[in-house]
Coordinates of C-alpha atoms in Angstrom, one line a residue:
G198 CA 290.9 91.4 31.2
V199 CA 290.3 95.1 31.6
L200 CA 293.0 97.4 33.0
A201 CA 291.8 98.9 36.3
D202 CA 292.7 102.5 35.4
L203 CA 292.7 102.6 31.6
R204 CA 293.1 106.1 30.2
L205 CA 291.3 106.9 27.0
P206 CA 293.9 108.6 24.7
I207 CA 293.1 112.0 23.2
E208 CA 295.1 111.2 20.0
A209 CA 292.6 108.4 19.2
D210 CA 289.7 110.8 18.9
A211 CA 289.7 114.5 18.5
N212 CA 286.4 114.7 20.4
L213 CA 287.5 112.6 23.4
E214 CA 289.0 114.1 26.5
I215 CA 291.3 112.1 28.6
I216 CA 289.1 110.4 31.2
T217 CA 289.7 107.4 33.5
R218 CA 287.8 104.1 33.1
Q219 CA 286.2 104.6 36.5
S220 CA 284.3 107.7 35.4
D221 CA 280.6 107.9 34.2
E222 CA 281.9 109.4 30.9
A223 CA 284.1 106.4 30.2
L224 CA 281.1 104.1 30.8
D225 CA 279.1 105.9 28.2
V226 CA 282.0 105.6 25.7
L227 CA 282.4 101.9 26.5
R228 CA 278.7 101.3 25.8
H229 CA 278.8 103.3 22.6
D230 CA 281.9 101.2 21.5
C231 CA 280.0 98.1 22.3
A232 CA 277.1 99.1 20.0
H233 CA 279.7 99.5 17.2
V234 CA 281.3 96.2 17.8
L235 CA 277.8 94.6 17.8
A236 CA 277.1 96.2 14.4
E237 CA 280.4 95.0 13.0
A238 CA 279.7 91.5 14.3
A239 CA 276.2 91.5 12.7
K240 CA 277.7 92.7 9.3
E241 CA 280.2 89.9 9.4
L242 CA 277.7 87.2 10.2
W243 CA 274.9 88.5 7.8
P244 CA 276.5 90.7 5.1
A245 CA 273.1 91.7 3.7
I246 CA 271.9 93.2 7.0
Q247 CA 271.5 97.0 7.2
V248 CA 272.6 98.9 10.3
T249 CA 270.7 102.0 11.4
I250 CA 271.4 103.6 14.8
G251 CA 273.1 102.3 17.9
P252 CA 273.4 104.7 20.9
S253 CA 274.4 104.1 24.5
I254 CA 271.5 104.2 27.0
E255 CA 271.1 103.8 30.7
D256 CA 272.7 100.5 31.8
G257 CA 273.8 99.6 28.2
F258 CA 273.2 100.1 24.5
F259 CA 271.1 99.0 21.6
Y260 CA 271.4 98.8 17.8
D261 CA 268.6 98.7 15.3
F262 CA 268.9 96.4 12.3
S263 CA 267.0 95.8 9.1
K264 CA 267.1 92.0 8.5
E265 CA 264.6 89.8 6.7
E266 CA 264.7 86.9 9.1
P267 CA 264.1 87.5 12.8
F268 CA 266.9 87.1 15.3
T269 CA 266.8 84.0 17.4
P270 CA 268.3 83.3 20.9
D271 CA 271.0 81.3 19.0
D272 CA 271.8 84.4 16.9
L273 CA 272.5 86.4 20.1
E274 CA 275.0 83.7 21.2
K275 CA 276.7 83.9 17.8
L276 CA 276.8 87.7 18.0
E277 CA 278.4 87.7 21.5
K278 CA 281.0 85.2 20.3
R279 CA 281.9 87.2 17.3
M280 CA 282.0 90.4 19.4
S281 CA 284.6 88.8 21.6
E282 CA 286.6 87.9 18.6
I283 CA 286.5 91.5 17.3
V284 CA 287.7 92.7 20.8
A285 CA 290.6 90.1 20.6
R286 CA 291.6 91.4 17.2
D287 CA 292.5 94.8 18.8
E288 CA 291.3 96.7 15.8
A289 CA 292.2 100.4 15.8
I290 CA 289.2 102.8 15.9
E291 CA 289.9 105.8 13.7
R292 CA 287.8 108.9 13.2
Q293 CA 287.5 110.5 9.8
V294 CA 285.6 113.5 8.5
W295 CA 284.1 113.0 5.0
D296 CA 282.6 115.1 2.4
R297 CA 278.8 115.0 2.6
Q298 CA 278.1 113.7 -0.9
Q299 CA 281.0 111.3 -0.6
A300 CA 279.5 109.8 2.5
I301 CA 276.0 109.5 1.0
D302 CA 277.4 107.8 -2.1
Y303 CA 279.5 105.4 -0.1
F304 CA 276.7 104.2 2.2
K305 CA 274.4 103.8 -0.8
S306 CA 277.0 101.9 -2.6
I307 CA 277.3 99.3 0.2
G308 CA 273.5 99.0 0.6
E309 CA 273.3 101.1 3.8
H310 CA 270.3 103.2 2.7
Y311 CA 269.3 104.1 6.3
K312 CA 272.7 105.7 6.9
A313 CA 272.5 107.7 3.7
E314 CA 269.1 109.0 4.7
I315 CA 270.4 110.1 8.1
I316 CA 273.2 112.1 6.4
E317 CA 270.8 113.7 3.9
D318 CA 268.8 115.0 6.8
L319 CA 271.7 116.4 8.8
P320 CA 272.2 120.3 8.9
A321 CA 274.2 121.5 5.9
D322 CA 277.0 122.9 8.2
E323 CA 277.4 119.7 10.3
P324 CA 280.6 117.8 9.6
I325 CA 280.1 114.2 8.5
S326 CA 282.1 112.1 11.0
V327 CA 282.7 108.4 10.5
Y328 CA 284.6 105.8 12.5
Q329 CA 286.4 102.8 11.1
Q330 CA 287.4 99.7 12.9
G331 CA 288.8 96.9 10.8
E332 CA 286.7 96.8 7.6
F333 CA 283.6 98.2 9.3
I334 CA 282.8 101.9 8.9
D335 CA 279.9 103.6 10.7
L336 CA 278.4 107.1 10.7
C337 CA 278.9 108.5 14.2
R338 CA 279.6 111.7 16.1
G339 CA 281.7 109.8 18.6
P340 CA 283.8 109.8 20.8
H341 CA 285.2 106.3 20.9
L342 CA 288.1 104.4 22.4
A343 CA 291.5 103.9 20.6
S344 CA 290.9 100.2 19.8
T345 CA 288.4 97.4 20.2
A346 CA 290.6 95.7 22.7
Q347 CA 290.0 98.5 25.2
L348 CA 286.3 97.5 25.3
G349 CA 287.1 94.4 27.5
D350 CA 284.8 91.5 28.1
A351 CA 282.2 92.9 30.5
F352 CA 279.3 92.9 28.1
K353 CA 276.2 90.8 27.3
L354 CA 273.4 90.8 24.8
M355 CA 270.1 90.8 26.5
K356 CA 267.1 90.7 24.2
V357 CA 265.5 91.5 20.8
A358 CA 262.6 93.9 20.4
G359 CA 260.8 95.6 17.6
A360 CA 261.4 99.3 16.8
Y361 CA 260.0 101.5 14.0
W362 CA 262.6 103.4 12.0
R363 CA 263.0 106.8 13.6
G364 CA 260.3 105.9 16.1
D365 CA 257.5 106.5 13.6
S366 CA 254.8 103.8 13.3
R367 CA 254.4 104.7 9.6
N368 CA 257.9 103.6 8.9
E369 CA 259.5 100.2 8.6
M370 CA 259.7 97.8 11.6
L371 CA 263.3 97.1 12.5
Q372 CA 264.8 94.6 15.0
R373 CA 266.5 96.1 18.0
I374 CA 269.1 94.2 20.0
Y375 CA 269.6 95.4 23.5
G376 CA 272.8 94.8 25.4
T377 CA 274.6 95.8 28.6
C378 CA 278.2 96.8 29.1
W379 CA 280.2 97.6 32.2
R380 CA 283.7 98.6 33.2
N381 CA 284.6 95.1 34.5
K382 CA 283.1 91.6 35.1
K383 CA 282.3 92.4 38.7
E384 CA 280.1 95.3 37.7
L385 CA 278.4 93.2 35.0
K386 CA 277.8 90.4 37.5
A387 CA 276.3 92.8 40.0
Y388 CA 274.0 94.3 37.3
L389 CA 272.8 90.9 36.2
H390 CA 272.1 90.0 39.8
R391 CA 270.1 93.2 40.2
L392 CA 268.0 92.2 37.2
E393 CA 267.3 88.8 38.7
E394 CA 266.3 90.5 42.0
A395 CA 264.1 93.0 40.0
E396 CA 262.4 90.1 38.3
K397 CA 261.6 88.4 41.6
R398 CA 260.2 91.7 42.9
D399 CA 258.2 92.6 39.8
H400 CA 255.0 94.2 41.2
R401 CA 252.9 92.8 38.4
R402 CA 253.8 89.2 39.3
L403 CA 253.5 89.9 43.0
G404 CA 250.2 91.7 42.5
K405 CA 248.8 88.6 41.0
E406 CA 250.2 86.3 43.8
M407 CA 248.9 88.6 46.5
D408 CA 245.6 89.2 44.7
L409 CA 245.9 93.0 44.7
F410 CA 245.0 94.2 41.2
H411 CA 244.9 93.3 37.5
F412 CA 244.9 95.0 34.1
Q413 CA 242.9 94.2 31.0
E414 CA 242.8 95.5 27.4
E415 CA 239.3 97.0 27.7
A416 CA 240.7 99.6 30.1
A417 CA 244.4 99.7 29.2
G418 CA 246.6 101.5 31.7
M419 CA 243.8 101.6 34.3
P420 CA 244.1 99.2 37.2
F421 CA 241.3 97.1 38.6
W422 CA 241.8 97.1 42.3
H423 CA 240.8 93.8 44.1
P424 CA 239.6 93.9 47.7
K425 CA 243.1 93.3 49.2
G426 CA 244.7 95.8 46.8
W427 CA 242.1 98.4 47.6
N428 CA 242.7 97.8 51.3
L429 CA 246.4 98.5 50.8
Y430 CA 245.5 101.7 48.8
R431 CA 243.1 102.9 51.5
T432 CA 245.6 102.2 54.3
L433 CA 248.2 104.4 52.5
E434 CA 245.6 107.0 51.9
R435 CA 244.5 107.1 55.6
Y436 CA 248.2 107.4 56.6
M437 CA 248.7 110.3 54.2
Q438 CA 245.5 112.0 55.3
G439 CA 246.7 111.9 58.9
R440 CA 250.1 113.4 58.0
L441 CA 248.5 116.2 56.0
D442 CA 246.0 117.0 58.7
D443 CA 248.9 117.3 61.2
G444 CA 250.7 119.5 58.6
G445 CA 247.9 122.0 58.4
Y446 CA 246.5 121.1 55.0
K447 CA 242.9 121.5 54.1
E448 CA 241.6 118.6 51.9
V449 CA 239.4 119.5 48.9
K450 CA 237.9 117.8 45.8
T451 CA 237.7 119.2 42.3
P452 CA 235.8 118.0 39.2
Q453 CA 237.4 115.5 36.9
L454 CA 235.8 116.9 33.7
V455 CA 236.4 120.6 33.0
D456 CA 235.6 122.8 30.0
R457 CA 238.6 123.4 27.7
T458 CA 238.4 127.2 28.4
L459 CA 239.9 126.7 31.8
W460 CA 242.7 124.6 30.4
E461 CA 243.3 127.3 27.8
K462 CA 243.6 130.0 30.5
S463 CA 246.0 127.9 32.5
G464 CA 248.2 127.1 29.5
H465 CA 247.7 123.3 29.8
W466 CA 245.7 123.2 26.5
E467 CA 248.7 124.6 24.6
K468 CA 251.4 122.7 26.4
F469 CA 249.7 119.5 27.4
R470 CA 246.9 118.9 24.9
E471 CA 248.3 115.7 23.4
H472 CA 248.2 114.0 26.8
M473 CA 244.6 115.0 27.6
Y474 CA 241.4 112.9 27.1
T475 CA 238.5 115.0 25.7
T476 CA 234.8 114.6 25.1
E477 CA 232.1 116.8 23.6
S478 CA 228.7 117.7 24.9
E479 CA 226.2 120.4 24.1
E480 CA 228.7 121.8 21.6
R481 CA 231.3 122.3 24.3
I482 CA 234.6 120.5 24.6
F483 CA 235.6 119.1 28.0
A484 CA 238.8 117.5 29.1
L485 CA 239.5 114.9 31.9
K486 CA 241.9 116.7 34.1
P487 CA 245.6 115.6 33.8
M488 CA 246.4 117.5 36.9
N489 CA 244.7 119.4 39.8
C490 CA 246.3 122.8 39.9
P491 CA 243.8 124.9 37.9
G492 CA 240.9 123.5 40.0
H493 CA 242.7 124.5 43.2
V494 CA 243.1 128.1 42.0
Q495 CA 239.3 128.2 41.4
I496 CA 238.7 127.2 45.1
Y497 CA 241.3 129.8 46.2
R498 CA 239.5 132.6 44.2
Q499 CA 236.0 132.0 45.7
R500 CA 236.7 134.3 48.6
L501 CA 238.9 137.4 48.7
K502 CA 242.1 136.5 50.7
S503 CA 244.1 138.6 53.0
Y504 CA 247.8 138.2 53.7
R505 CA 246.7 136.9 57.1
D506 CA 245.1 133.8 55.3
L507 CA 248.5 132.8 53.9
P508 CA 250.0 130.3 53.6
L509 CA 246.9 128.4 52.5
R510 CA 247.7 124.7 52.0
L511 CA 245.0 122.9 49.8
A512 CA 245.4 119.1 49.3
E513 CA 243.6 116.7 47.1
F514 CA 243.9 113.0 46.3
G515 CA 242.9 113.9 42.8
S516 CA 241.9 111.4 40.1
C517 CA 243.7 112.3 36.9
H518 CA 244.0 110.9 33.4
R519 CA 246.8 111.2 30.9
Y520 CA 247.2 109.6 27.6
E521 CA 250.3 107.4 27.5
P522 CA 251.2 105.4 24.4
S523 CA 250.2 101.7 24.8
G524 CA 253.8 100.7 24.4
A525 CA 254.9 102.8 27.3
L526 CA 252.4 101.3 29.8
H527 CA 254.0 99.2 32.5
G528 CA 251.8 97.8 35.3
L529 CA 251.3 100.4 38.1
M530 CA 254.5 102.2 37.2
R531 CA 253.1 103.8 34.0
V532 CA 249.3 104.2 33.8
R533 CA 246.7 106.3 32.2
A534 CA 244.4 106.7 35.2
F535 CA 246.0 107.6 38.6
T536 CA 245.5 109.5 41.8
Q537 CA 248.0 112.3 42.6
D538 CA 248.7 113.0 46.3
D539 CA 248.6 116.6 45.2
A540 CA 248.7 119.9 47.1
H541 CA 249.2 123.6 46.4
I542 CA 250.5 126.1 48.9
F543 CA 249.4 129.6 48.2
C544 CA 251.9 131.9 50.0
T545 CA 253.7 135.2 49.7
E546 CA 257.2 135.5 48.3
D547 CA 258.6 135.9 51.8
Q548 CA 257.1 132.6 52.8
I549 CA 258.6 130.5 50.0
T550 CA 261.7 129.5 52.0
S551 CA 259.9 128.6 55.2
E552 CA 257.2 126.6 53.4
S553 CA 259.8 124.7 51.4
Q554 CA 261.6 123.8 54.5
I555 CA 258.4 122.6 56.2
F556 CA 257.5 120.5 53.1
C557 CA 260.9 118.9 52.9
D558 CA 260.8 117.9 56.5
L559 CA 257.4 116.4 56.0
L560 CA 258.4 114.5 52.9
L561 CA 261.5 113.0 54.4
S562 CA 259.6 112.0 57.5
I563 CA 256.9 110.2 55.4
Y564 CA 259.6 108.5 53.3
K565 CA 261.2 107.2 56.4
D566 CA 257.9 105.8 57.7
L567 CA 257.5 104.0 54.4
G568 CA 261.0 102.5 54.5
F569 CA 263.1 104.8 52.4
E570 CA 266.1 106.3 54.1
E571 CA 268.1 107.3 51.0
V572 CA 266.7 110.4 49.2
H573 CA 268.5 112.5 46.6
V574 CA 267.3 115.9 45.4
K575 CA 267.6 117.3 41.9
F576 CA 267.1 120.9 40.9
A577 CA 265.2 121.1 37.5
D578 CA 265.3 124.5 35.8
R579 CA 263.4 126.0 32.8
P580 CA 262.4 123.7 29.9
E581 CA 262.5 124.8 26.3
V582 CA 258.7 124.8 26.1
R583 CA 257.4 126.9 28.9
A584 CA 255.0 129.7 29.9
G585 CA 256.0 133.0 31.4
E586 CA 258.7 135.6 30.6
D587 CA 262.4 134.9 31.3
A588 CA 262.4 137.6 34.1
V589 CA 259.7 135.6 35.9
W590 CA 261.7 132.4 35.5
D591 CA 264.8 134.1 36.9
Q592 CA 262.7 135.1 39.9
A593 CA 261.2 131.7 40.4
E594 CA 264.5 129.8 40.0
D595 CA 266.3 132.2 42.4
A596 CA 263.5 131.7 45.0
L597 CA 263.6 127.9 44.7
M598 CA 267.4 127.8 44.9
T599 CA 267.4 130.0 48.0
A600 CA 264.8 127.7 49.6
L601 CA 266.7 124.6 48.7
K602 CA 270.0 125.9 50.1
A603 CA 268.2 126.8 53.3
T604 CA 267.1 123.2 53.8
G605 CA 270.7 122.1 53.9
L606 CA 270.0 119.2 51.6
S607 CA 272.6 118.2 49.0
F608 CA 271.4 118.2 45.4
T609 CA 272.4 117.9 41.8
M610 CA 271.2 119.9 38.7
N611 CA 268.8 118.5 36.2
P612 CA 268.9 121.1 33.4
G613 CA 265.8 121.8 31.3
E614 CA 263.5 119.4 33.2
G615 CA 261.3 121.9 35.1
A616 CA 257.5 122.1 34.7
F617 CA 256.2 124.4 32.0
Y618 CA 255.1 126.9 34.6
G619 CA 258.0 126.8 37.0
P620 CA 261.3 125.2 38.3
K621 CA 261.1 122.2 40.5
L622 CA 262.8 120.0 43.0
E623 CA 262.7 116.3 42.3
F624 CA 263.0 113.8 45.2
V625 CA 264.6 110.5 44.1
L626 CA 264.3 107.4 46.3
R627 CA 266.7 104.5 46.3
D628 CA 265.1 101.1 46.9
A629 CA 266.3 97.9 48.5
I630 CA 268.2 96.8 45.4
G631 CA 269.7 100.2 44.5
R632 CA 267.2 101.4 41.9
E633 CA 266.2 105.0 41.9
W634 CA 262.6 106.2 41.7
Q635 CA 261.7 109.9 41.2
C636 CA 258.5 110.4 43.2
G637 CA 258.1 113.7 45.1
T638 CA 258.3 117.2 43.6
L639 CA 258.2 120.8 44.8
Q640 CA 257.6 123.6 42.2
V641 CA 257.6 127.3 42.5
D642 CA 255.0 128.9 40.2
F643 CA 254.6 132.6 39.5
V644 CA 252.8 131.9 36.2
L645 CA 249.4 130.3 37.0
P646 CA 248.4 132.8 39.7
E647 CA 248.8 135.5 37.0
R648 CA 247.1 133.6 34.2
L649 CA 244.1 132.5 36.5
D650 CA 243.9 135.9 38.3
A651 CA 244.6 134.8 41.9
S652 CA 245.2 137.6 44.4
Y653 CA 245.3 138.6 48.0
V654 CA 245.1 141.9 49.9
G655 CA 248.5 142.8 51.4
E656 CA 249.3 144.8 54.5
D657 CA 249.3 147.9 52.3
N658 CA 245.6 147.1 51.3
A659 CA 246.7 146.6 47.7
R660 CA 246.1 143.5 45.6
H661 CA 249.1 141.2 45.2
R662 CA 249.6 137.8 43.4
P663 CA 250.3 134.8 45.6
V664 CA 253.0 132.4 44.8
M665 CA 251.8 128.8 44.2
L666 CA 254.0 126.0 45.5
H667 CA 252.9 122.7 43.7
R668 CA 254.0 119.7 45.7
A669 CA 253.5 116.0 45.8
I670 CA 255.1 113.4 48.0
L671 CA 254.1 110.0 46.6
G672 CA 253.6 111.4 43.1
S673 CA 250.8 109.0 42.4
F674 CA 249.3 106.3 44.6
E675 CA 249.4 103.7 41.9
R676 CA 253.0 104.1 41.0
F677 CA 254.1 104.5 44.6
I678 CA 252.3 101.3 45.6
G679 CA 254.2 99.5 42.7
V680 CA 257.5 100.9 44.1
L681 CA 256.5 99.8 47.7
I682 CA 255.7 96.2 46.5
E683 CA 259.1 95.9 44.7
H684 CA 261.0 97.6 47.5
Y685 CA 259.7 95.1 50.0
A686 CA 259.5 92.2 47.5
G687 CA 255.8 91.9 48.6
R688 CA 256.7 91.6 52.3
L689 CA 255.0 94.8 53.4
P690 CA 255.3 96.1 57.0
L691 CA 252.4 94.9 59.1
W692 CA 250.8 98.3 59.2
L693 CA 250.6 98.4 55.4
S694 CA 249.7 94.8 54.7
P695 CA 246.2 94.4 53.3
V696 CA 245.8 91.2 55.3
Q697 CA 247.8 91.4 58.5
I698 CA 247.0 88.0 60.1
V699 CA 245.5 84.8 58.9
I700 CA 244.1 82.5 61.6
A701 CA 244.6 79.0 60.3
T702 CA 243.1 76.0 62.1
I703 CA 244.9 72.7 62.6
T704 CA 241.8 70.8 63.4
N705 CA 238.0 71.5 63.0
E706 CA 237.6 71.3 66.8
A707 CA 239.4 74.7 67.0
D708 CA 236.9 76.5 64.7
A709 CA 234.9 78.1 67.5
Y710 CA 238.0 79.4 69.2
A711 CA 239.3 80.7 65.9
E712 CA 236.1 82.7 65.4
S713 CA 236.5 84.3 68.9
V714 CA 240.2 85.1 68.2
A715 CA 239.3 86.7 64.9
A716 CA 236.5 88.8 66.5
A717 CA 238.9 90.0 69.3
M718 CA 241.6 91.0 66.8
R719 CA 239.1 92.8 64.6
A720 CA 237.9 94.7 67.6
A721 CA 241.5 95.8 68.2
G722 CA 241.6 97.2 64.6
L723 CA 243.6 94.4 63.0
R724 CA 242.9 93.1 59.5
V725 CA 242.2 89.4 59.9
E726 CA 241.2 86.5 57.7
M727 CA 240.4 82.9 58.8
D728 CA 241.3 79.7 57.1
L729 CA 239.0 77.0 58.4
R730 CA 239.4 74.6 55.5
N731 CA 240.0 70.9 56.0
E732 CA 243.6 71.1 54.8
K733 CA 246.9 70.3 56.4
I734 CA 248.4 73.2 58.3
G735 CA 251.6 73.0 56.2
Y736 CA 249.6 73.5 53.0
K737 CA 247.8 76.5 54.5
V738 CA 251.1 78.1 55.7
R739 CA 252.7 77.7 52.2
E740 CA 249.7 79.2 50.5
H741 CA 249.4 82.2 52.7
S742 CA 253.2 82.7 52.7
L743 CA 253.1 82.9 48.9
A744 CA 250.4 85.6 49.3
K745 CA 252.9 87.4 51.6
V746 CA 250.7 87.5 54.7
P747 CA 253.0 88.7 57.4
V748 CA 251.6 86.7 60.3
I749 CA 250.0 83.3 60.4
A750 CA 248.3 82.2 63.7
A751 CA 248.0 78.4 63.9
I752 CA 245.3 77.2 66.2
G753 CA 244.8 73.6 67.3
A754 CA 243.2 71.9 70.3
R755 CA 246.1 72.8 72.6
E756 CA 245.9 76.5 71.7
A757 CA 242.1 76.5 72.1
E758 CA 242.5 74.9 75.6
E759 CA 245.2 77.3 76.7
G760 CA 243.8 80.5 75.1
S761 CA 247.0 81.0 73.1
L762 CA 248.3 81.3 69.5
A763 CA 251.2 79.7 67.6
L764 CA 252.5 82.7 65.6
R765 CA 254.6 82.3 62.5
R766 CA 256.2 85.3 60.8
L767 CA 256.6 85.4 57.1
G768 CA 260.0 84.0 56.2
D769 CA 260.6 82.4 59.6
K770 CA 260.8 78.7 59.9
G771 CA 259.9 78.5 63.6
Q772 CA 256.9 79.7 65.5
E773 CA 256.2 81.4 68.8
D774 CA 253.5 80.4 71.3
V775 CA 251.9 83.6 72.7
A776 CA 249.0 84.2 75.0
L777 CA 246.0 85.7 73.1
A778 CA 245.9 89.0 75.0
D779 CA 249.7 89.5 74.6
A780 CA 249.5 88.7 70.8
I781 CA 246.7 91.2 70.3
A782 CA 248.5 93.9 72.3
S783 CA 251.8 93.6 70.4
L784 CA 250.2 93.0 66.9
S785 CA 247.8 95.9 67.2
K786 CA 250.6 98.3 68.2
E787 CA 252.8 97.1 65.3
G788 CA 249.9 97.1 62.9
S789 CA 248.8 100.7 63.6
L790 CA 249.6 103.6 61.2
P791 CA 252.9 105.2 62.1
G792 CA 252.3 108.1 64.6
S793 CA 248.9 106.8 65.6
G794 CA 247.4 104.6 68.3
P795 CA 246.2 101.0 68.1
G796 CA 243.1 100.4 65.9
S797 CA 243.9 103.3 63.5

């Protein structure tokens, strides 16, 4: 077993501070140790194998191996068993600093050519740190625990995947073994349960069952929306349009294909070129827009603005394209074609704080309507690759931090993760099974207004640069719909469901009544389908439940005679007999967009 409050001793590793097992730092060390124990187990089972790199990652670790034969599921079981034996041996883990050439010669002598190559490429002044546990020696910066026994037994090998050496497709293909490691068995069990839940909620599987969308190789990373999926998309869009209208935004539309000269002026061509799709016509190079901001500045500049016109809030559900490597694509969560719920607020410096507060209130209200109560904020400051002078970044970061503190929201720092033109706030949602999704953003930008020559006339009758606040709430419709599907496990609230009610007949004699019920419900603004097939009602209920239809109205001879419905809610075993007028009144209210009346 694992001690509840194990302390990691400083004498075991000169790089390791004393930290408790409960801390995040300890978890990272445990996972790194687990990777080393995996490598040791692999070398014992297959002495000719070459080990390459094995870092800790989110929720676990991996190690890349060069091995002639592919790993099998049985091999993972053998490795796990051998890892447990190594833990039981209680091997001391000792750090040593070697001479560079000594290290290169050693790893070459035992056939570990990948390790030797890593050392050869290290900076000349970097110490060569190795760790030994038993007979196994690995190149590593550390830190590590004092012995293998401190690793405990809360680990599991998960899967094998391919990986190119150093991530370069021109290099050799290696075999990567992924594993997970936790502080105790309880945490491991909870993590594996989350994985099971995540698999059940996978939006790709549910999208197929609910007939919402599909992907195919001819348009990789670009969803084909089916009628039901597009209905869901448009419902979310109508809701967002209503909230933006109420929030004083003016909706615009900008071209998808723009000459490279605009992208050069904005700085996107230099900073973002590798992610942009381009085409050539009449000896000019055009790019599909990866984002909407330069287009919004062009609309802003068409009329001379006064300080009285500010703040000006321009919103667009803009179709964008970004090149993502094929291996990174993941259903709706990582796509190449997407629609941003984008907006840019042109304002004065004095208005940054008030506009930020208004935006945060709007964002939190929308997330609550969509079923997300837990929202965490991260402050992302200047990245290494950026536009603008340091003095401008100082000004932007100070302004955004002042605005954030004025909102009263708690936050953490996310160093170096700002946009290339300004610092940003990242809004992270927690879903029903505890996963986090970064969706909304708010960025303060002093750079683009300068580069694209946006101005306004101040009270002093002089020209001034406006500040641009870039902001998004959903981030992209595609990804957010994927998050919604997984958050609700497909059981969307009635107002969001693409099909809200299915009217299923028990007998053909009820067909005429079913037609009249459907007409009355559609007149009330409800999204209704009918199932008049000559099938048993139990079969119909099972089929529509699999498609996650929230309400099924069963109609037979009795319901037709009484003017009623037998309503069954998704997931409920029983049903409720309701008069038609009462059913329409309650369902149309529940099925309306939040903040709107029936029939919206």
